[in-house]
Short mmCIF file of C-alpha atoms in Angstrom, two decimals:
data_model
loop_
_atom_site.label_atom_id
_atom_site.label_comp_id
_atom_site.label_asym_id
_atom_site.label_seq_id
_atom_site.Cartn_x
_atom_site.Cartn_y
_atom_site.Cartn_z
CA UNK A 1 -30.86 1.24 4.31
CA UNK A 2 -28.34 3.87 5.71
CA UNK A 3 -25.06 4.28 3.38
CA UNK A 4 -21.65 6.66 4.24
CA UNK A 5 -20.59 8.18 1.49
CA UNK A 6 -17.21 8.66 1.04
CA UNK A 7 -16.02 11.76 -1.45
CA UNK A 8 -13.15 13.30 -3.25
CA UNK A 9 -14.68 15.44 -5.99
CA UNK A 10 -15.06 13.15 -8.58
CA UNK A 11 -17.79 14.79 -11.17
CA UNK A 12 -19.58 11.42 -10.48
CA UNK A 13 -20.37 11.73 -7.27
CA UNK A 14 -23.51 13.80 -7.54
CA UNK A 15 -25.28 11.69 -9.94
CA UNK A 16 -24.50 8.52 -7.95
CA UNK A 17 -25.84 10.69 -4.54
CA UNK A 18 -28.99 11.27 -6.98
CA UNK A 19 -29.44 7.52 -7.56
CA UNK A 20 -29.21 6.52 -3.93
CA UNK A 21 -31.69 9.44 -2.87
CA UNK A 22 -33.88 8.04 -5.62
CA UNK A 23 -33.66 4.28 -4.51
CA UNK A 24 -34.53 5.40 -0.77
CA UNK A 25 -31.27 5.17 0.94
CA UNK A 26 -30.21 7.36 3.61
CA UNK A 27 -26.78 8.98 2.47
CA UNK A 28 -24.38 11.01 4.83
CA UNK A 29 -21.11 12.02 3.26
CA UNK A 30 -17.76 12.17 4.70
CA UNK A 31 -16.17 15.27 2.27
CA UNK A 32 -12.65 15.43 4.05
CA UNK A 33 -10.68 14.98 0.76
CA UNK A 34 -12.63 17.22 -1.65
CA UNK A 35 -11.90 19.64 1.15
CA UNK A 36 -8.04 18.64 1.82
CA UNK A 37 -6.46 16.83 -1.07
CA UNK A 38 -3.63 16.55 0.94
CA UNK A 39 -5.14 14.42 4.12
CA UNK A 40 -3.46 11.87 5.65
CA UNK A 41 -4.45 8.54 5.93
CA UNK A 42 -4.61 9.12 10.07
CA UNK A 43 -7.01 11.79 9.11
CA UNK A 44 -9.15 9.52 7.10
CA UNK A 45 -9.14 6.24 9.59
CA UNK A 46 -9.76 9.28 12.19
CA UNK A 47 -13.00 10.35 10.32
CA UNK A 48 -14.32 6.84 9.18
CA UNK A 49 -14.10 5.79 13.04
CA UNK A 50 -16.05 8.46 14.08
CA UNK A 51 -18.53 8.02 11.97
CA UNK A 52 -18.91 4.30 12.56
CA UNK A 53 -19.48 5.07 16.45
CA UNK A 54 -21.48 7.52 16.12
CA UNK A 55 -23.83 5.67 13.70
CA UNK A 56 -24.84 2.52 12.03
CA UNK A 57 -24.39 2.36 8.35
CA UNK A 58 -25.10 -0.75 6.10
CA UNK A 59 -22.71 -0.04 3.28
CA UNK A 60 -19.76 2.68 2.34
CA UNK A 61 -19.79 3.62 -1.10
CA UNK A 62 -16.98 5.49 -3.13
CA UNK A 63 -15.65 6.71 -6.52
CA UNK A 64 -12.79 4.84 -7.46
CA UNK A 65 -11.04 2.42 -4.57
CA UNK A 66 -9.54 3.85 -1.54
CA UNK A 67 -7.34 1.48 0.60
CA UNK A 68 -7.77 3.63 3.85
CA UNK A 69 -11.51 3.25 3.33
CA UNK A 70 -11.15 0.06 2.39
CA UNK A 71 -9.24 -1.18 6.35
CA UNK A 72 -11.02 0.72 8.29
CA UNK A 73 -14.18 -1.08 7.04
CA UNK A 74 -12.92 -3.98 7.37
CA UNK A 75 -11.94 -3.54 10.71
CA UNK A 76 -15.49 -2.43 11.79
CA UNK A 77 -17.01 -4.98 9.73
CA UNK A 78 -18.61 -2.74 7.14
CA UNK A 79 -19.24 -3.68 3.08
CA UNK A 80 -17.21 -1.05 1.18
CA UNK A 81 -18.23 -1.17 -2.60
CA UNK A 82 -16.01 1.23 -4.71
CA UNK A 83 -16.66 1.73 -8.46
CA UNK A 84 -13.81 2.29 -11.03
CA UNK A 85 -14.31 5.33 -13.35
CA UNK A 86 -10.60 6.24 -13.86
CA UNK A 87 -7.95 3.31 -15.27
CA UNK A 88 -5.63 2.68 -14.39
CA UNK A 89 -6.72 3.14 -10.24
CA UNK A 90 -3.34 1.42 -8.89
CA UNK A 91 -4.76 1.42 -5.79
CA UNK A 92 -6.70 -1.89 -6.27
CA UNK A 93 -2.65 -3.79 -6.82
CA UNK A 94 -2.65 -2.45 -2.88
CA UNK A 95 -2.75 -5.37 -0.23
CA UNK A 96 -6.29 -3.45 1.00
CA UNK A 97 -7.87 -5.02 -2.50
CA UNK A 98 -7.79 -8.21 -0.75
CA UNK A 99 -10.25 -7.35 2.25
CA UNK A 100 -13.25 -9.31 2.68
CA UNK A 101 -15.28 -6.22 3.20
CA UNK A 102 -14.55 -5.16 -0.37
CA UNK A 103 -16.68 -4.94 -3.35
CA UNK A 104 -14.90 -3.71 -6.01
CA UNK A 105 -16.69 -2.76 -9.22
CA UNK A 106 -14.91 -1.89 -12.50
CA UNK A 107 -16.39 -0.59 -15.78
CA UNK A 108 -13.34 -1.83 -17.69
CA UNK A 109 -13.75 -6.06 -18.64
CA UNK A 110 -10.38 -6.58 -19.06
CA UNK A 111 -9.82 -4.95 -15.62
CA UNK A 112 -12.43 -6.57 -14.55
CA UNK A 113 -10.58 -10.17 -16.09
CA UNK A 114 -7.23 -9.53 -14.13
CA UNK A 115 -8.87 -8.36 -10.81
CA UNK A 116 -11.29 -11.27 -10.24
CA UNK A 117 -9.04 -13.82 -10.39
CA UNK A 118 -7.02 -11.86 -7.52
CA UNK A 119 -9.65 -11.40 -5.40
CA UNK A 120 -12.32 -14.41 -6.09
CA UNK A 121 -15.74 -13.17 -5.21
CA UNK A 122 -14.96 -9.56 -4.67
CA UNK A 123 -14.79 -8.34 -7.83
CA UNK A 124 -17.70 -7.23 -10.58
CA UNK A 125 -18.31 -5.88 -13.42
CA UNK A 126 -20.36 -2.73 -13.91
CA UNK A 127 -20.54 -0.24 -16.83
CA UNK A 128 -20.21 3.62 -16.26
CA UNK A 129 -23.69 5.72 -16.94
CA UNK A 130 -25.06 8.62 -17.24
CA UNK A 131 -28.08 10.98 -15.65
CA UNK A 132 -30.20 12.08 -18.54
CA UNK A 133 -32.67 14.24 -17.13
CA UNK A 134 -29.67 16.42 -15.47
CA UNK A 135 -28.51 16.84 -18.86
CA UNK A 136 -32.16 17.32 -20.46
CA UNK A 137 -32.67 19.94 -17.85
CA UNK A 138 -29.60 21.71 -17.87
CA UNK A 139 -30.69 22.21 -22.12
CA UNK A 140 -34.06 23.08 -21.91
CA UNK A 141 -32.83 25.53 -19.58
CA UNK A 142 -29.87 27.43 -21.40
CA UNK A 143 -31.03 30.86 -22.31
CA UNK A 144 -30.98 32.10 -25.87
CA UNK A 145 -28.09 34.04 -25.02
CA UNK A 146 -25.75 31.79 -24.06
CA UNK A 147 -27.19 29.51 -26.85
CA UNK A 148 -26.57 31.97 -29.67
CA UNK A 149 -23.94 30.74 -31.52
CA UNK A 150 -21.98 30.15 -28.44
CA UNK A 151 -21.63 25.97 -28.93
CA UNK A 152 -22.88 24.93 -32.16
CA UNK A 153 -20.33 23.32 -34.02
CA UNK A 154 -19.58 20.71 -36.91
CA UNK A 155 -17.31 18.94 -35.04
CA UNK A 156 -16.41 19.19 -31.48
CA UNK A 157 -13.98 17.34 -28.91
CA UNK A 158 -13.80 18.08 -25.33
CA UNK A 159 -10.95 17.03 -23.64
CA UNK A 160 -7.20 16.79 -23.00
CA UNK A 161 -4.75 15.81 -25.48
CA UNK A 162 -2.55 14.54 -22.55
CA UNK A 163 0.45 16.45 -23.69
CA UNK A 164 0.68 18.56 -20.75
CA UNK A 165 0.11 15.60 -18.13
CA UNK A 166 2.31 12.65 -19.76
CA UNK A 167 4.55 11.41 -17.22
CA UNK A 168 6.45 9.31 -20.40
CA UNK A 169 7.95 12.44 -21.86
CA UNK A 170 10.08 12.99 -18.11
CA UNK A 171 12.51 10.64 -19.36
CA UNK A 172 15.39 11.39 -19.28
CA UNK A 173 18.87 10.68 -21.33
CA UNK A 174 17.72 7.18 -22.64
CA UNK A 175 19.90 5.27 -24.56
CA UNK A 176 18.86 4.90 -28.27
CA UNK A 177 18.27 0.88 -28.32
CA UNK A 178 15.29 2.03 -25.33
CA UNK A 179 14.01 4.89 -27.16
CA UNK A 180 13.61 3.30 -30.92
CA UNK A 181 12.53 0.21 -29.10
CA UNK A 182 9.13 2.37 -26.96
CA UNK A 183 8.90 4.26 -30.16
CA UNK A 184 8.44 1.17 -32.22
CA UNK A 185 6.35 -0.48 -29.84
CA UNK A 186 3.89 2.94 -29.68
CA UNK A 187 3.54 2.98 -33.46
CA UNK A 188 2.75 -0.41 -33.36
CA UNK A 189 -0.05 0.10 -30.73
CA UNK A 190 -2.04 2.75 -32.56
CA UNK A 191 -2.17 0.40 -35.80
CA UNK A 192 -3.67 -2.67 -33.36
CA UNK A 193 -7.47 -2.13 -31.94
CA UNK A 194 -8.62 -4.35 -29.69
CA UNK A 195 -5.41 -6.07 -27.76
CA UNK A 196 -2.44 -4.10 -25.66
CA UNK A 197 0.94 -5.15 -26.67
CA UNK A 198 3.27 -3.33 -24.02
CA UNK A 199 1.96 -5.75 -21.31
CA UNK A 200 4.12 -8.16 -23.42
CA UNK A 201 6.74 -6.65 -24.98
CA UNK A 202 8.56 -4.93 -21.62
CA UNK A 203 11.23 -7.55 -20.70
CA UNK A 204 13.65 -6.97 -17.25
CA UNK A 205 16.63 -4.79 -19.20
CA UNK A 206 13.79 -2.34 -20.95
CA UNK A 207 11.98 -2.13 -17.63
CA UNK A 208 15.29 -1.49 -15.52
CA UNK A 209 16.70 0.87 -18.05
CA UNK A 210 13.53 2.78 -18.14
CA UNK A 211 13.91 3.21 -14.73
CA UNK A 212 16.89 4.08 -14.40
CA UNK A 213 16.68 7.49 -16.79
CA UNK A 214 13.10 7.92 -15.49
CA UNK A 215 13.42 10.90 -12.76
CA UNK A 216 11.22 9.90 -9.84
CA UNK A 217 9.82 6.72 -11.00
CA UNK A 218 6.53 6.10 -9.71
CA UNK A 219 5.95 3.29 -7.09
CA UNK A 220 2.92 2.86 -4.97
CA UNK A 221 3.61 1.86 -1.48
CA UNK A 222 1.93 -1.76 -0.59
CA UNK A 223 1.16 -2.68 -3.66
CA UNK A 224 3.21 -6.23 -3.91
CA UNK A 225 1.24 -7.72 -6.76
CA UNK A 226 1.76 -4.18 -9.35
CA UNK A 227 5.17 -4.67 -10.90
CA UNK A 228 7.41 -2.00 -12.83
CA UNK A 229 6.29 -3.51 -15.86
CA UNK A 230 2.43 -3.39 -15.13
CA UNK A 231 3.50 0.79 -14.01
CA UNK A 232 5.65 1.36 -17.32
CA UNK A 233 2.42 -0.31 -19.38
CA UNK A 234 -0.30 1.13 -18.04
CA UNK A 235 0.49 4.73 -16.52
CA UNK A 236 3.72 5.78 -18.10
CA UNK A 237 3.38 4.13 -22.24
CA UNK A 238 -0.73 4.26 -21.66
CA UNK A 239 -0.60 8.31 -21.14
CA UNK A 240 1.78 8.67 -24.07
CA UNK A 241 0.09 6.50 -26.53
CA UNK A 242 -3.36 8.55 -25.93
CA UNK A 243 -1.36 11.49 -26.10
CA UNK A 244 0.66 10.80 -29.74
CA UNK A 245 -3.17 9.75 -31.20
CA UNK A 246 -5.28 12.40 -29.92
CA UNK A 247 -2.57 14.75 -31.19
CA UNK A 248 -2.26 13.17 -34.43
CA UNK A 249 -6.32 12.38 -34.92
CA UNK A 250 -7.20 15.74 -34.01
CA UNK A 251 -4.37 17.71 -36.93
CA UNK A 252 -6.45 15.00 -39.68
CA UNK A 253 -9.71 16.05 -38.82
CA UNK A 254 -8.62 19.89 -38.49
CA UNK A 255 -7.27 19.60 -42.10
CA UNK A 256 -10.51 18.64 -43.80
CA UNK A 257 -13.28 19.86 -41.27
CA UNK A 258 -13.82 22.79 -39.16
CA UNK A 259 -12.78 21.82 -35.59
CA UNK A 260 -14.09 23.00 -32.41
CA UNK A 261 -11.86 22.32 -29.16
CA UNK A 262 -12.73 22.70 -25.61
CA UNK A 263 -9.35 21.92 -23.89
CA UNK A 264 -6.63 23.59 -22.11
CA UNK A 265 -3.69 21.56 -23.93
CA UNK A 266 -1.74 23.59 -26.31
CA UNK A 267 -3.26 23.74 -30.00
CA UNK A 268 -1.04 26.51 -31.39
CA UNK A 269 0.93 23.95 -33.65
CA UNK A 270 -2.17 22.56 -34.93
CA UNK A 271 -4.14 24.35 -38.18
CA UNK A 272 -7.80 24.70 -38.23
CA UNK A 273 -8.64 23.97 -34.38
CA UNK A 274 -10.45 26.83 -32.77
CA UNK A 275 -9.86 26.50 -29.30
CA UNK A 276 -12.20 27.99 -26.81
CA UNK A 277 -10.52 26.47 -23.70
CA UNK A 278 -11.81 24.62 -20.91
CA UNK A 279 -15.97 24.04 -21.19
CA UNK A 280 -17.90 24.07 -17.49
CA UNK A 281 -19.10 20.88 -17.20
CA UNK A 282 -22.36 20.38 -15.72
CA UNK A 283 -23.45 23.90 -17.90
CA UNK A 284 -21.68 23.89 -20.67
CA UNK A 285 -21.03 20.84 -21.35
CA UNK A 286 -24.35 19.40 -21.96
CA UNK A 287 -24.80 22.03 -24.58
CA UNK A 288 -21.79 21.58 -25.90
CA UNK A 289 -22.92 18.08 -26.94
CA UNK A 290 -26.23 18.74 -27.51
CA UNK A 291 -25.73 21.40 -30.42
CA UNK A 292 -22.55 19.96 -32.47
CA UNK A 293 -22.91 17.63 -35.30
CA UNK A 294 -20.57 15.24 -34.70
CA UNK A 295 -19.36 14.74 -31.08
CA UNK A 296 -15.47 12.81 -31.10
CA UNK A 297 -14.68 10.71 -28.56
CA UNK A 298 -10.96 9.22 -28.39
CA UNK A 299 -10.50 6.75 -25.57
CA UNK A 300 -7.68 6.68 -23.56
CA UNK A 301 -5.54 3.88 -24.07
CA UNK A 302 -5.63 2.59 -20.55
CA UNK A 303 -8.91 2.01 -20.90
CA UNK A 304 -8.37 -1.29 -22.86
CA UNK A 305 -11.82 -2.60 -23.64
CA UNK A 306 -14.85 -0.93 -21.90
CA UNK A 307 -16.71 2.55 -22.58
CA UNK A 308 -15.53 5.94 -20.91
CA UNK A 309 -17.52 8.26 -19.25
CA UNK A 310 -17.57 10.96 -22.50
CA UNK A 311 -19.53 8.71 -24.72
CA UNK A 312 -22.21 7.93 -22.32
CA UNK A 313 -22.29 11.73 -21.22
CA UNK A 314 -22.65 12.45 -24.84
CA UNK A 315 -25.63 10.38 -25.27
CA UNK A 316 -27.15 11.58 -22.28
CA UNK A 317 -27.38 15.01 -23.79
CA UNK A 318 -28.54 14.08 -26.54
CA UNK A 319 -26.09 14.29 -28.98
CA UNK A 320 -24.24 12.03 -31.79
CA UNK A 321 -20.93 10.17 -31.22
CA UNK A 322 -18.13 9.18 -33.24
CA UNK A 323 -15.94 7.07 -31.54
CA UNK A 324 -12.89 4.89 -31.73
CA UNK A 325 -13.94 1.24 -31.51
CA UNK A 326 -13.78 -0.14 -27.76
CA UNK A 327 -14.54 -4.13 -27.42
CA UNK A 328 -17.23 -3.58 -24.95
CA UNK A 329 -19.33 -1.48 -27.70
CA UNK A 330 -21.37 -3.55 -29.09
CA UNK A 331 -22.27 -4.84 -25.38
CA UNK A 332 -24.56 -1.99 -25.19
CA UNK A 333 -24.63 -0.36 -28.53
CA UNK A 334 -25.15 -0.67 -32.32
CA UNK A 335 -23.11 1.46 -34.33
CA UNK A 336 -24.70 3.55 -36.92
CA UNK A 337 -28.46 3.06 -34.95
CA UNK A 338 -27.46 4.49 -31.48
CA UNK A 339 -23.57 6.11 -32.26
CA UNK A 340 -21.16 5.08 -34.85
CA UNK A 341 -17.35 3.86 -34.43
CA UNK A 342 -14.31 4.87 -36.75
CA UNK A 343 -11.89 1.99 -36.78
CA UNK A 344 -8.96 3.67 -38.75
CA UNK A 345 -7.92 7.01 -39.86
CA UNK A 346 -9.67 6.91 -42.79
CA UNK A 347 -12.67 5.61 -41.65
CA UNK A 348 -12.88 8.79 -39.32
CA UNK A 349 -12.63 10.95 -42.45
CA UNK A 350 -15.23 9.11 -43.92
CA UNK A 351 -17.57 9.09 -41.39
CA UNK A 352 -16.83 12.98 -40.49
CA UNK A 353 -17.54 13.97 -44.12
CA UNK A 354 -20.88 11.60 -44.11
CA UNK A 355 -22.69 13.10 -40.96
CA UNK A 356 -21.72 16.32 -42.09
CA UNK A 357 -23.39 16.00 -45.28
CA UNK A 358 -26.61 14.13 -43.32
CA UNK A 359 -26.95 16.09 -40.43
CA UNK A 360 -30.32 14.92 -39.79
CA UNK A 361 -29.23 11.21 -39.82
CA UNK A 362 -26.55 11.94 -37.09
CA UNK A 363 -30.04 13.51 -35.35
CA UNK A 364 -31.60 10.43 -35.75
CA UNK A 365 -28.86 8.66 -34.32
CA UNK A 366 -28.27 11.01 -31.66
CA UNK A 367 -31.93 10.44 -30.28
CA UNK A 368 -31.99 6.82 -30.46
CA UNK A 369 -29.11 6.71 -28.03
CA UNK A 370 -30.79 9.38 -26.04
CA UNK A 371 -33.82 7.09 -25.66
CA UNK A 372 -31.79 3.97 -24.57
CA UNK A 373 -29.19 5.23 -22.08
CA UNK A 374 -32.68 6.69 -20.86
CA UNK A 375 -34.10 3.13 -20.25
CA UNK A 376 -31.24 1.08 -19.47
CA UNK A 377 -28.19 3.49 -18.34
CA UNK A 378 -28.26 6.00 -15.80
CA UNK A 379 -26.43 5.92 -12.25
CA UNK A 380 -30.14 4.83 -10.58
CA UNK A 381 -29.70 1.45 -12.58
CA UNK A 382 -26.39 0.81 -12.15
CA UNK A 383 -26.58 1.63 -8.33
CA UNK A 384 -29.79 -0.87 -8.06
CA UNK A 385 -27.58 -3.41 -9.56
CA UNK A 386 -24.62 -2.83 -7.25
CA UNK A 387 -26.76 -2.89 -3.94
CA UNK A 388 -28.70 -6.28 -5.70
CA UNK A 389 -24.97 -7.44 -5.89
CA UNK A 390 -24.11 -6.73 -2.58
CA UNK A 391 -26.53 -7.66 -0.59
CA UNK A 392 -27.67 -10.92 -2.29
CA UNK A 393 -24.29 -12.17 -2.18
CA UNK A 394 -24.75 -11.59 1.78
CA UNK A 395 -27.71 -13.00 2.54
#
């Protein structure tokens, strides 16, 4: 089997080339974007078409959905399989999602639940994973050096707290009925696991007078089934809800634990954190979650039900999660054998001050997960499912 490969830098991308090398298929890459962020879609179609002439491939494969990709293959008569790791990815309201070339997997169930129905018989459902033996590797070979002391931590979160990237804070003169109305509905979002209420709660006048006072409103060309209100829910109030809980989950567990941050997002206004600033992540990374105790994990909020790519990274390398409750969970895991979940704020507290004081339970924990992402979870199984999808369905 001979697959094209098409890239834009996504920290996947090498672990999913790993899987295909390991299940025998032929790979070549097209690398265009992770050379040119800026490309045009002529420059892509312009690529793809080359390629296609100049060889025979059996499937194109991407990170994420890519609606260039997505026509040309079509046109040429190509399956094109692109699996979610990001939510939202607008690009799958685009009229390209609709191609019969497509197969679109999604790690998220509730995506999953409003794609298929859109595109009958084109859409699946497949978890994200993880590459343990990278991760094993990259430990057992960390020198002593950059060992000592460098990442071992009680607690430890690596990420953003979205502050600097929230697209919700741009607006701009809002009247006060629209302001205490979002603010109200946010408040009442970080109380509710489990179900999104903005999908809702966004009538016409809130979504035109958010609009109106937001400077450059963002609107994807050809996407005629992605409304203002599905934009306002899930980019604009999604970013801004993870961004007012990380902020306010990271100042409680600063002010009763030592906290270790690996983030460039402003701390300065927040007591206890010791920021060290953005980790590497295929070398530091791994030892980063390897050595701390406890190992946070906040989802992002437009993630609605499945698991993000930082838990099962965590595992991979060994190391113990806490993390907020996500539907799709106890698919895969049990908490307190294999991870454990915090369901409020003081659960978190609870459960910080526990593992703390057992360190060599969170071990325990840490190594059963270890053990079964090992067996059942890494990119090679996931891929091996996806080309079983494909090519069944085709035969």
């Amino acid at each position: 089997m001979r697959a094209l490969f098409y890239r834009y830098g996504s920290i996947c991308e090498p672990f999913a080339l790993s899987a295909f090398a390991a299940l025998g298929v032929e790979v070549s890459e097209i690398s265009l974007e992770v050379e040119n962020k800026r490309c045009k879609p002529s420059e892509v179609i312009k690529k793809l078409s080359e390629a296609f002439y100049g060889a025979h491939y059996d499937l194109v494969f991407s990170i994420n959905f890519f609606p260039t990709v997505s026509d040309v293959c079509n046109i040429f008569h190509i399956p094109y399989a692109g699996w979610t790791v990001d939510s939202p990815v607008l690009e799958l309201y685009s009229r390209s999602g609709a191609n019969a070339c497509n197969y679109i997997f999604v790690f998220d169930k509730c995506q999953y639940q409003e794609f298929a129905p859109m595109y009958p018989g084109h859409v699946f459902h497949l978890p994200l994973a993880c590459d343990p033996d990278f991760m094993q590797d990259v430990i057992k070979r960390a020198d002593e050096a950059e060992k000592d002391g460098r990442f071992f931590a009680d607690v430890s979160f690596v990420g953003s707290l979205y502050t600097e990237k929230c697209a919700f804070d741009r607006l701009q003169n809002a009247p006060e009925h629209l302001t205490g109305y979002l603010d109200g509905l946010i408040q009442a979002q970080l109380k509710l696991n489990g179900y999104y209420l903005a999908d809702e709660l966004l009538n016409e006048p809130l979504v035109s007078a958010f609009k109106e006072h937001m400077p450059d409103f963002y609107a994807p060309m050809d996407a005629p089934q992605l409304t203002d209100a599905a934009i306002i829910s899930q980019y604009y109030i999604g970013n801004k809800l993870t961004a007012v809980e990380r902020q306010r989950l990271v100042k409680l567990v600063a002010a009763h634990f030592p906290l270790t941050m690996y983030t460039a997002s402003d701390t300065s206004g927040i007591p206890g954190v010791k920021n060290k600033g953005l980790a590497k992540t295929l070398t530091q990374m791994p030892l980063i979650f390897h050595d701390s105790t406890i190992n946070l994990n906040m989802t992002s909020k437009a993630i609605r039900s499945g698991i993000p790519l930082r838990v099962w990274d965590i595992l991979s390398c060994g190391g113990f999660v806490l993390t907020n409750y996500q539907a799709e969970l106890t698919d895969f895991f049990t908490p307190g054998e294999t991870l454990d979940v915090f369901t409020n704020e003081q659960d978190l507290i609870e459960k910080c001050a526990y593992y703390l004081e057992h360190p060599t339970r969170a071990k325990e924990i840490a190594e059963a997960g270890l053990s079964l992402v090992r067996e059942r979870h890494t990119y090679r199984h996931r891929i091996e499912h996806m080309l079983n999808v494909i090519f069944h369905s085709r035969v």
